[in-house]
């Protein structure tokens, strides 16, 4: 069964807890959430756990797709601009 937000695309550049939790709720309702992470990964990945998959990270980022982009480089910025151009929502914290 499709969720209430099926068909909505959300670009998520949030990190730690509050932003990823908010976008997880949207993903749980059927939105297509694309999480953009820096090359070193979301800081929450490295707070316990194994191989970059801490329990808090996996809980707050389930149901999402992810991409690694370096937003300090022009190529990363261009890619995120292209993603945002096709999205319904862009969220950061």
CSV table of N, CA, C and O in Angstrom, one decimal:
chain,number,residue,atom,x,y,z
A,1,UNK,N,0.8,-1.2,0.0
A,1,UNK,CA,0.0,0.0,0.0
A,1,UNK,C,0.9,1.2,0.0
A,1,UNK,O,1.8,1.3,0.8
A,2,UNK,N,0.6,2.2,-0.9
A,2,UNK,CA,1.4,3.4,-1.0
A,2,UNK,C,1.0,4.3,0.2
A,2,UNK,O,-0.1,4.4,0.7
A,3,UNK,N,2.1,5.0,0.7
A,3,UNK,CA,1.9,6.0,1.7
A,3,UNK,C,1.3,7.3,1.3
A,3,UNK,O,1.2,7.6,0.1
A,4,UNK,N,0.9,8.1,2.2
A,4,UNK,CA,0.3,9.4,1.9
A,4,UNK,C,1.3,10.3,1.1
A,4,UNK,O,0.8,11.2,0.3
A,5,UNK,N,2.6,10.1,1.2
A,5,UNK,CA,3.5,11.0,0.5
A,5,UNK,C,4.2,10.3,-0.7
A,5,UNK,O,5.2,10.8,-1.2
A,6,UNK,N,3.6,9.2,-1.1
A,6,UNK,CA,4.1,8.5,-2.3
A,6,UNK,C,4.1,9.5,-3.5
A,6,UNK,O,3.2,10.2,-3.7
A,7,UNK,N,5.2,9.5,-4.2
A,7,UNK,CA,5.4,10.4,-5.3
A,7,UNK,C,6.1,11.7,-5.0
A,7,UNK,O,6.5,12.5,-5.9
A,8,UNK,N,6.4,12.0,-3.7
A,8,UNK,CA,7.1,13.2,-3.3
A,8,UNK,C,8.6,12.8,-3.2
A,8,UNK,O,8.9,11.8,-2.6
A,9,UNK,N,9.4,13.7,-3.7
A,9,UNK,CA,10.9,13.5,-3.6
A,9,UNK,C,11.5,14.5,-2.7
A,9,UNK,O,11.2,15.7,-2.8
A,10,UNK,N,12.3,14.1,-1.7
A,10,UNK,CA,12.8,15.0,-0.7
A,10,UNK,C,14.4,14.8,-0.8
A,10,UNK,O,14.9,13.7,-0.7
A,11,UNK,N,15.1,15.9,-0.9
A,11,UNK,CA,16.5,15.9,-0.8
A,11,UNK,C,16.9,16.3,0.6
A,11,UNK,O,16.5,17.4,1.1
A,12,UNK,N,17.6,15.4,1.3
A,12,UNK,CA,17.9,15.5,2.7
A,12,UNK,C,19.4,15.7,3.0
A,12,UNK,O,20.2,14.8,2.7
A,13,UNK,N,19.8,16.9,3.4
A,13,UNK,CA,21.3,17.1,3.8
A,13,UNK,C,21.4,17.3,5.3
A,13,UNK,O,22.3,17.9,5.7
A,14,UNK,N,20.5,16.7,6.0
A,14,UNK,CA,20.5,16.8,7.5
A,14,UNK,C,21.5,15.8,8.1
A,14,UNK,O,21.9,14.8,7.4
A,15,UNK,N,21.9,16.1,9.3
A,15,UNK,CA,22.8,15.2,10.0
A,15,UNK,C,22.4,15.1,11.5
A,15,UNK,O,21.7,15.9,12.0
A,16,UNK,N,23.0,14.1,12.2
A,16,UNK,CA,22.8,13.8,13.6
A,16,UNK,C,21.4,13.3,13.8
A,16,UNK,O,21.1,12.3,13.3
A,17,UNK,N,20.6,13.9,14.7
A,17,UNK,CA,19.3,13.3,15.1
A,17,UNK,C,18.0,14.0,14.5
A,17,UNK,O,17.2,13.4,13.8
A,18,UNK,N,17.9,15.2,14.8
A,18,UNK,CA,16.6,15.9,14.6
A,18,UNK,C,16.2,15.9,13.1
A,18,UNK,O,15.1,15.6,12.7
A,19,UNK,N,17.1,16.3,12.2
A,19,UNK,CA,16.8,16.4,10.8
A,19,UNK,C,16.6,15.0,10.2
A,19,UNK,O,15.6,14.8,9.5
A,20,UNK,N,17.5,14.0,10.4
A,20,UNK,CA,17.3,12.7,9.9
A,20,UNK,C,16.0,12.0,10.4
A,20,UNK,O,15.3,11.3,9.7
A,21,UNK,N,15.6,12.3,11.7
A,21,UNK,CA,14.4,11.8,12.2
A,21,UNK,C,13.2,12.4,11.5
A,21,UNK,O,12.3,11.6,11.1
A,22,UNK,N,13.2,13.7,11.2
A,22,UNK,CA,12.1,14.3,10.5
A,22,UNK,C,11.9,13.7,9.1
A,22,UNK,O,10.8,13.4,8.7
A,23,UNK,N,13.1,13.5,8.4
A,23,UNK,CA,13.0,13.0,7.1
A,23,UNK,C,12.6,11.5,7.1
A,23,UNK,O,12.1,11.0,6.1
A,24,UNK,N,13.0,10.8,8.1
A,24,UNK,CA,12.6,9.4,8.2
A,24,UNK,C,11.1,9.2,8.3
A,24,UNK,O,10.5,8.4,7.7
A,25,UNK,N,10.5,10.1,9.1
A,25,UNK,CA,9.0,10.1,9.2
A,25,UNK,C,8.4,10.3,7.8
A,25,UNK,O,7.4,9.7,7.5
A,26,UNK,N,9.0,11.2,7.1
A,26,UNK,CA,8.5,11.5,5.7
A,26,UNK,C,8.6,10.2,4.8
A,26,UNK,O,7.8,9.9,4.1
A,27,UNK,N,9.8,9.6,4.9
A,27,UNK,CA,10.1,8.4,4.2
A,27,UNK,C,9.1,7.3,4.6
A,27,UNK,O,8.6,6.5,3.8
A,28,UNK,N,8.8,7.2,5.9
A,28,UNK,CA,7.9,6.2,6.4
A,28,UNK,C,6.5,6.4,5.8
A,28,UNK,O,5.7,5.4,5.7
A,29,UNK,N,6.2,7.6,5.4
A,29,UNK,CA,4.9,7.9,4.8
A,29,UNK,C,4.9,7.8,3.3
A,29,UNK,O,3.9,8.2,2.7
A,30,UNK,N,6.0,7.3,2.8
A,30,UNK,CA,6.1,7.0,1.3
A,30,UNK,C,6.9,7.9,0.5
A,30,UNK,O,7.0,7.7,-0.7
A,31,UNK,N,7.4,9.0,1.1
A,31,UNK,CA,8.2,9.9,0.3
A,31,UNK,C,9.5,9.2,-0.2
A,31,UNK,O,10.1,8.4,0.5
A,32,UNK,N,10.0,9.6,-1.3
A,32,UNK,CA,11.3,9.2,-1.8
A,32,UNK,C,12.4,10.1,-1.2
A,32,UNK,O,12.5,11.3,-1.7
A,33,UNK,N,13.1,9.7,-0.2
A,33,UNK,CA,14.0,10.6,0.5
A,33,UNK,C,15.4,10.2,0.0
A,33,UNK,O,15.8,9.0,0.1
A,34,UNK,N,16.2,11.2,-0.5
A,34,UNK,CA,17.6,11.0,-0.9
A,34,UNK,C,18.4,11.7,0.1
A,34,UNK,O,18.4,13.0,0.1
A,35,UNK,N,19.2,11.0,0.9
A,35,UNK,CA,20.0,11.6,1.9
A,35,UNK,C,21.4,11.8,1.3
A,35,UNK,O,22.0,10.9,0.7
A,36,UNK,N,21.8,13.1,1.4
A,36,UNK,CA,23.1,13.5,0.8
A,36,UNK,C,24.1,13.5,2.0
A,36,UNK,O,23.9,14.2,3.0
A,37,UNK,N,25.2,12.7,1.9
A,37,UNK,CA,26.2,12.7,3.0
A,37,UNK,C,27.5,13.2,2.5
A,37,UNK,O,27.9,13.0,1.3
A,38,UNK,N,28.3,13.8,3.4
A,38,UNK,CA,29.7,14.2,3.0
A,38,UNK,C,30.5,12.9,2.9
A,38,UNK,O,30.2,11.9,3.3
A,39,UNK,N,31.7,13.1,2.3
A,39,UNK,CA,32.6,11.9,2.1
A,39,UNK,C,32.9,11.1,3.3
A,39,UNK,O,33.0,9.9,3.3
A,40,UNK,N,33.0,11.8,4.5
A,40,UNK,CA,33.3,11.1,5.7
A,40,UNK,C,32.0,10.5,6.3
A,40,UNK,O,32.1,9.8,7.3
A,41,UNK,N,30.9,10.7,5.7
A,41,UNK,CA,29.6,10.2,6.2
A,41,UNK,C,29.0,11.1,7.3
A,41,UNK,O,29.6,12.0,7.9
A,42,UNK,N,27.7,10.9,7.5
A,42,UNK,CA,27.0,11.6,8.6
A,42,UNK,C,27.7,11.3,9.9
A,42,UNK,O,28.1,10.1,10.2
A,43,UNK,N,27.9,12.3,10.7
A,43,UNK,CA,28.6,12.1,12.0
A,43,UNK,C,28.0,11.0,12.9
A,43,UNK,O,28.7,10.3,13.6
A,44,UNK,N,26.7,10.8,12.8
A,44,UNK,CA,26.0,9.8,13.6
A,44,UNK,C,26.5,8.4,13.2
A,44,UNK,O,26.4,7.5,14.0
A,45,UNK,N,27.0,8.2,12.0
A,45,UNK,CA,27.4,6.9,11.6
A,45,UNK,C,28.6,6.4,12.5
A,45,UNK,O,28.7,5.2,12.7
A,46,UNK,N,29.3,7.3,13.0
A,46,UNK,CA,30.6,7.0,13.7
A,46,UNK,C,30.4,7.0,15.3
A,46,UNK,O,31.4,6.9,16.0
A,47,UNK,N,29.2,7.1,15.7
A,47,UNK,CA,28.9,7.1,17.2
A,47,UNK,C,28.5,5.7,17.6
A,47,UNK,O,27.3,5.5,17.9
A,48,UNK,N,29.4,4.8,17.7
A,48,UNK,CA,29.2,3.4,18.1
A,48,UNK,C,28.8,2.6,16.8
A,48,UNK,O,28.9,3.1,15.7
A,49,UNK,N,28.5,1.4,17.1
A,49,UNK,CA,28.2,0.5,15.9
A,49,UNK,C,29.4,-0.1,15.2
A,49,UNK,O,30.5,0.0,15.7
A,50,UNK,N,29.1,-0.7,14.1
A,50,UNK,CA,30.1,-1.4,13.3
A,50,UNK,C,30.1,-0.9,11.9
A,50,UNK,O,29.0,-0.8,11.3
A,51,UNK,N,31.2,-0.7,11.3
A,51,UNK,CA,31.4,-0.4,9.9
A,51,UNK,C,30.5,0.8,9.4
A,51,UNK,O,29.9,0.8,8.4
A,52,UNK,N,30.5,1.8,10.3
A,52,UNK,CA,29.7,3.0,9.9
A,52,UNK,C,28.2,2.9,10.0
A,52,UNK,O,27.5,3.7,9.5
A,53,UNK,N,27.7,1.9,10.7
A,53,UNK,CA,26.3,1.7,10.9
A,53,UNK,C,25.9,1.6,12.3
A,53,UNK,O,25.7,0.5,12.9
A,54,UNK,N,25.9,2.7,13.0
A,54,UNK,CA,25.5,2.8,14.4
A,54,UNK,C,24.0,2.6,14.5
A,54,UNK,O,23.3,2.9,13.6
A,55,UNK,N,23.5,2.1,15.6
A,55,UNK,CA,22.1,1.9,15.8
A,55,UNK,C,21.3,3.2,15.6
A,55,UNK,O,20.3,3.2,14.9
A,56,UNK,N,21.8,4.4,16.2
A,56,UNK,CA,21.0,5.6,16.0
A,56,UNK,C,21.0,6.0,14.5
A,56,UNK,O,20.0,6.5,14.0
A,57,UNK,N,22.1,5.8,13.8
A,57,UNK,CA,22.1,6.1,12.4
A,57,UNK,C,21.1,5.3,11.6
A,57,UNK,O,20.3,5.8,10.8
A,58,UNK,N,21.1,4.0,11.8
A,58,UNK,CA,20.3,3.1,11.0
A,58,UNK,C,18.8,3.4,11.4
A,58,UNK,O,17.9,3.3,10.5
A,59,UNK,N,18.5,3.7,12.6
A,59,UNK,CA,17.1,4.0,13.0
A,59,UNK,C,16.6,5.3,12.4
A,59,UNK,O,15.5,5.4,11.9
A,60,UNK,N,17.4,6.3,12.4
A,60,UNK,CA,17.0,7.6,11.8
A,60,UNK,C,17.1,7.7,10.3
A,60,UNK,O,16.6,8.7,9.7
A,61,UNK,N,17.7,6.8,9.7
A,61,UNK,CA,17.9,6.9,8.2
A,61,UNK,C,17.3,5.7,7.4
A,61,UNK,O,17.6,5.5,6.3
A,62,UNK,N,16.5,4.9,8.1
A,62,UNK,CA,15.9,3.8,7.4
A,62,UNK,C,14.9,4.4,6.3
A,62,UNK,O,14.5,5.5,6.3
A,63,UNK,N,14.7,3.6,5.3
A,63,UNK,CA,13.7,3.9,4.2
A,63,UNK,C,14.2,5.0,3.3
A,63,UNK,O,13.4,5.6,2.6
A,64,UNK,N,15.5,5.3,3.3
A,64,UNK,CA,16.1,6.4,2.5
A,64,UNK,C,17.1,5.8,1.5
A,64,UNK,O,17.7,4.8,1.8
A,65,UNK,N,17.3,6.5,0.4
A,65,UNK,CA,18.4,6.2,-0.5
A,65,UNK,C,19.5,7.2,-0.1
A,65,UNK,O,19.2,8.3,0.6
A,66,UNK,N,20.7,6.9,-0.4
A,66,UNK,CA,21.8,7.9,0.0
A,66,UNK,C,22.8,8.0,-1.1
A,66,UNK,O,22.9,7.2,-2.0
A,67,UNK,N,23.4,9.2,-1.1
A,67,UNK,CA,24.5,9.5,-2.1
A,67,UNK,C,25.5,10.3,-1.3
A,67,UNK,O,25.2,11.1,-0.4
A,68,UNK,N,26.8,10.1,-1.7
A,68,UNK,CA,27.9,10.8,-1.1
A,68,UNK,C,28.3,11.9,-2.0
A,68,UNK,O,28.6,11.7,-3.2
A,69,UNK,N,28.3,13.2,-1.5
A,69,UNK,CA,28.7,14.3,-2.3
A,69,UNK,C,29.6,15.2,-1.4
A,69,UNK,O,29.2,15.5,-0.3
A,70,UNK,N,30.6,15.8,-2.0
A,70,UNK,CA,31.4,16.8,-1.3
A,70,UNK,C,30.9,18.1,-1.7
A,70,UNK,O,31.2,18.6,-2.8
A,71,UNK,N,30.2,18.8,-0.8
A,71,UNK,CA,29.6,20.1,-1.1
A,71,UNK,C,30.6,21.2,-1.0
A,71,UNK,O,30.2,22.3,-1.3
A,72,UNK,N,31.8,20.9,-0.7
A,72,UNK,CA,32.9,21.9,-0.8
A,72,UNK,C,33.6,21.9,-2.1
A,72,UNK,O,34.4,22.8,-2.4
A,73,UNK,N,33.1,21.0,-3.0
A,73,UNK,CA,33.6,21.0,-4.4
A,73,UNK,C,32.5,21.4,-5.4
A,73,UNK,O,31.4,21.1,-5.1
A,74,UNK,N,32.9,22.0,-6.5
A,74,UNK,CA,31.9,22.5,-7.4
A,74,UNK,C,31.1,21.3,-8.0
A,74,UNK,O,29.9,21.4,-8.2
A,75,UNK,N,31.7,20.2,-8.3
A,75,UNK,CA,31.0,19.0,-8.8
A,75,UNK,C,29.9,18.5,-7.9
A,75,UNK,O,28.8,18.2,-8.3
A,76,UNK,N,30.2,18.5,-6.6
A,76,UNK,CA,29.2,18.1,-5.6
A,76,UNK,C,28.1,19.1,-5.5
A,76,UNK,O,26.9,18.7,-5.4
A,77,UNK,N,28.4,20.4,-5.6
A,77,UNK,CA,27.3,21.4,-5.6
A,77,UNK,C,26.4,21.3,-6.8
A,77,UNK,O,25.2,21.5,-6.7
A,78,UNK,N,27.0,21.1,-8.0
A,78,UNK,CA,26.3,21.0,-9.2
A,78,UNK,C,25.3,19.8,-9.1
A,78,UNK,O,24.2,19.8,-9.5
A,79,UNK,N,25.8,18.7,-8.6
A,79,UNK,CA,25.0,17.5,-8.4
A,79,UNK,C,23.8,17.7,-7.5
A,79,UNK,O,22.6,17.4,-7.8
A,80,UNK,N,24.0,18.4,-6.3
A,80,UNK,CA,23.0,18.7,-5.4
A,80,UNK,C,22.0,19.7,-6.0
A,80,UNK,O,20.8,19.6,-5.8
A,81,UNK,N,22.4,20.6,-6.8
A,81,UNK,CA,21.5,21.5,-7.5
A,81,UNK,C,20.6,20.8,-8.4
A,81,UNK,O,19.4,21.1,-8.5
A,82,UNK,N,21.2,19.8,-9.2
A,82,UNK,CA,20.4,19.0,-10.1
A,82,UNK,C,19.3,18.2,-9.4
A,82,UNK,O,18.2,18.1,-9.8
A,83,UNK,N,19.7,17.6,-8.2
A,83,UNK,CA,18.8,16.9,-7.4
A,83,UNK,C,17.6,17.8,-6.9
A,83,UNK,O,16.5,17.4,-7.0
A,84,UNK,N,18.0,18.9,-6.4
A,84,UNK,CA,17.0,19.9,-5.9
A,84,UNK,C,16.1,20.3,-7.0
A,84,UNK,O,14.8,20.5,-6.7
A,85,UNK,N,16.6,20.5,-8.2
A,85,UNK,CA,15.7,21.0,-9.3
A,85,UNK,C,14.6,20.0,-9.6
A,85,UNK,O,13.5,20.4,-10.0
A,86,UNK,N,14.8,18.7,-9.3
A,86,UNK,CA,13.8,17.7,-9.5
A,86,UNK,C,13.0,17.3,-8.3
A,86,UNK,O,12.2,16.4,-8.3
A,87,UNK,N,13.3,18.0,-7.2
A,87,UNK,CA,12.7,17.6,-5.9
A,87,UNK,C,11.5,18.4,-5.5
A,87,UNK,O,11.3,19.6,-6.0
A,88,UNK,N,10.7,17.9,-4.6
A,88,UNK,CA,9.6,18.7,-4.1
A,88,UNK,C,10.0,19.5,-2.8
A,88,UNK,O,9.4,20.5,-2.5
A,89,UNK,N,10.9,18.9,-2.1
A,89,UNK,CA,11.4,19.5,-0.8
A,89,UNK,C,12.9,19.3,-0.7
A,89,UNK,O,13.4,18.3,-1.0
A,90,UNK,N,13.5,20.4,-0.1
A,90,UNK,CA,14.9,20.3,0.2
A,90,UNK,C,15.0,20.7,1.7
A,90,UNK,O,14.4,21.7,2.1
A,91,UNK,N,15.7,19.8,2.5
A,91,UNK,CA,15.7,20.0,3.9
A,91,UNK,C,17.1,19.9,4.4
A,91,UNK,O,17.9,19.1,4.0
A,92,UNK,N,17.5,20.8,5.3
A,92,UNK,CA,18.8,20.8,6.0
A,92,UNK,C,18.6,21.3,7.4
A,92,UNK,O,17.6,21.9,7.7
A,93,UNK,N,19.5,21.0,8.3
A,93,UNK,CA,19.4,21.4,9.7
A,93,UNK,C,20.7,22.0,10.1
A,93,UNK,O,21.7,22.0,9.5
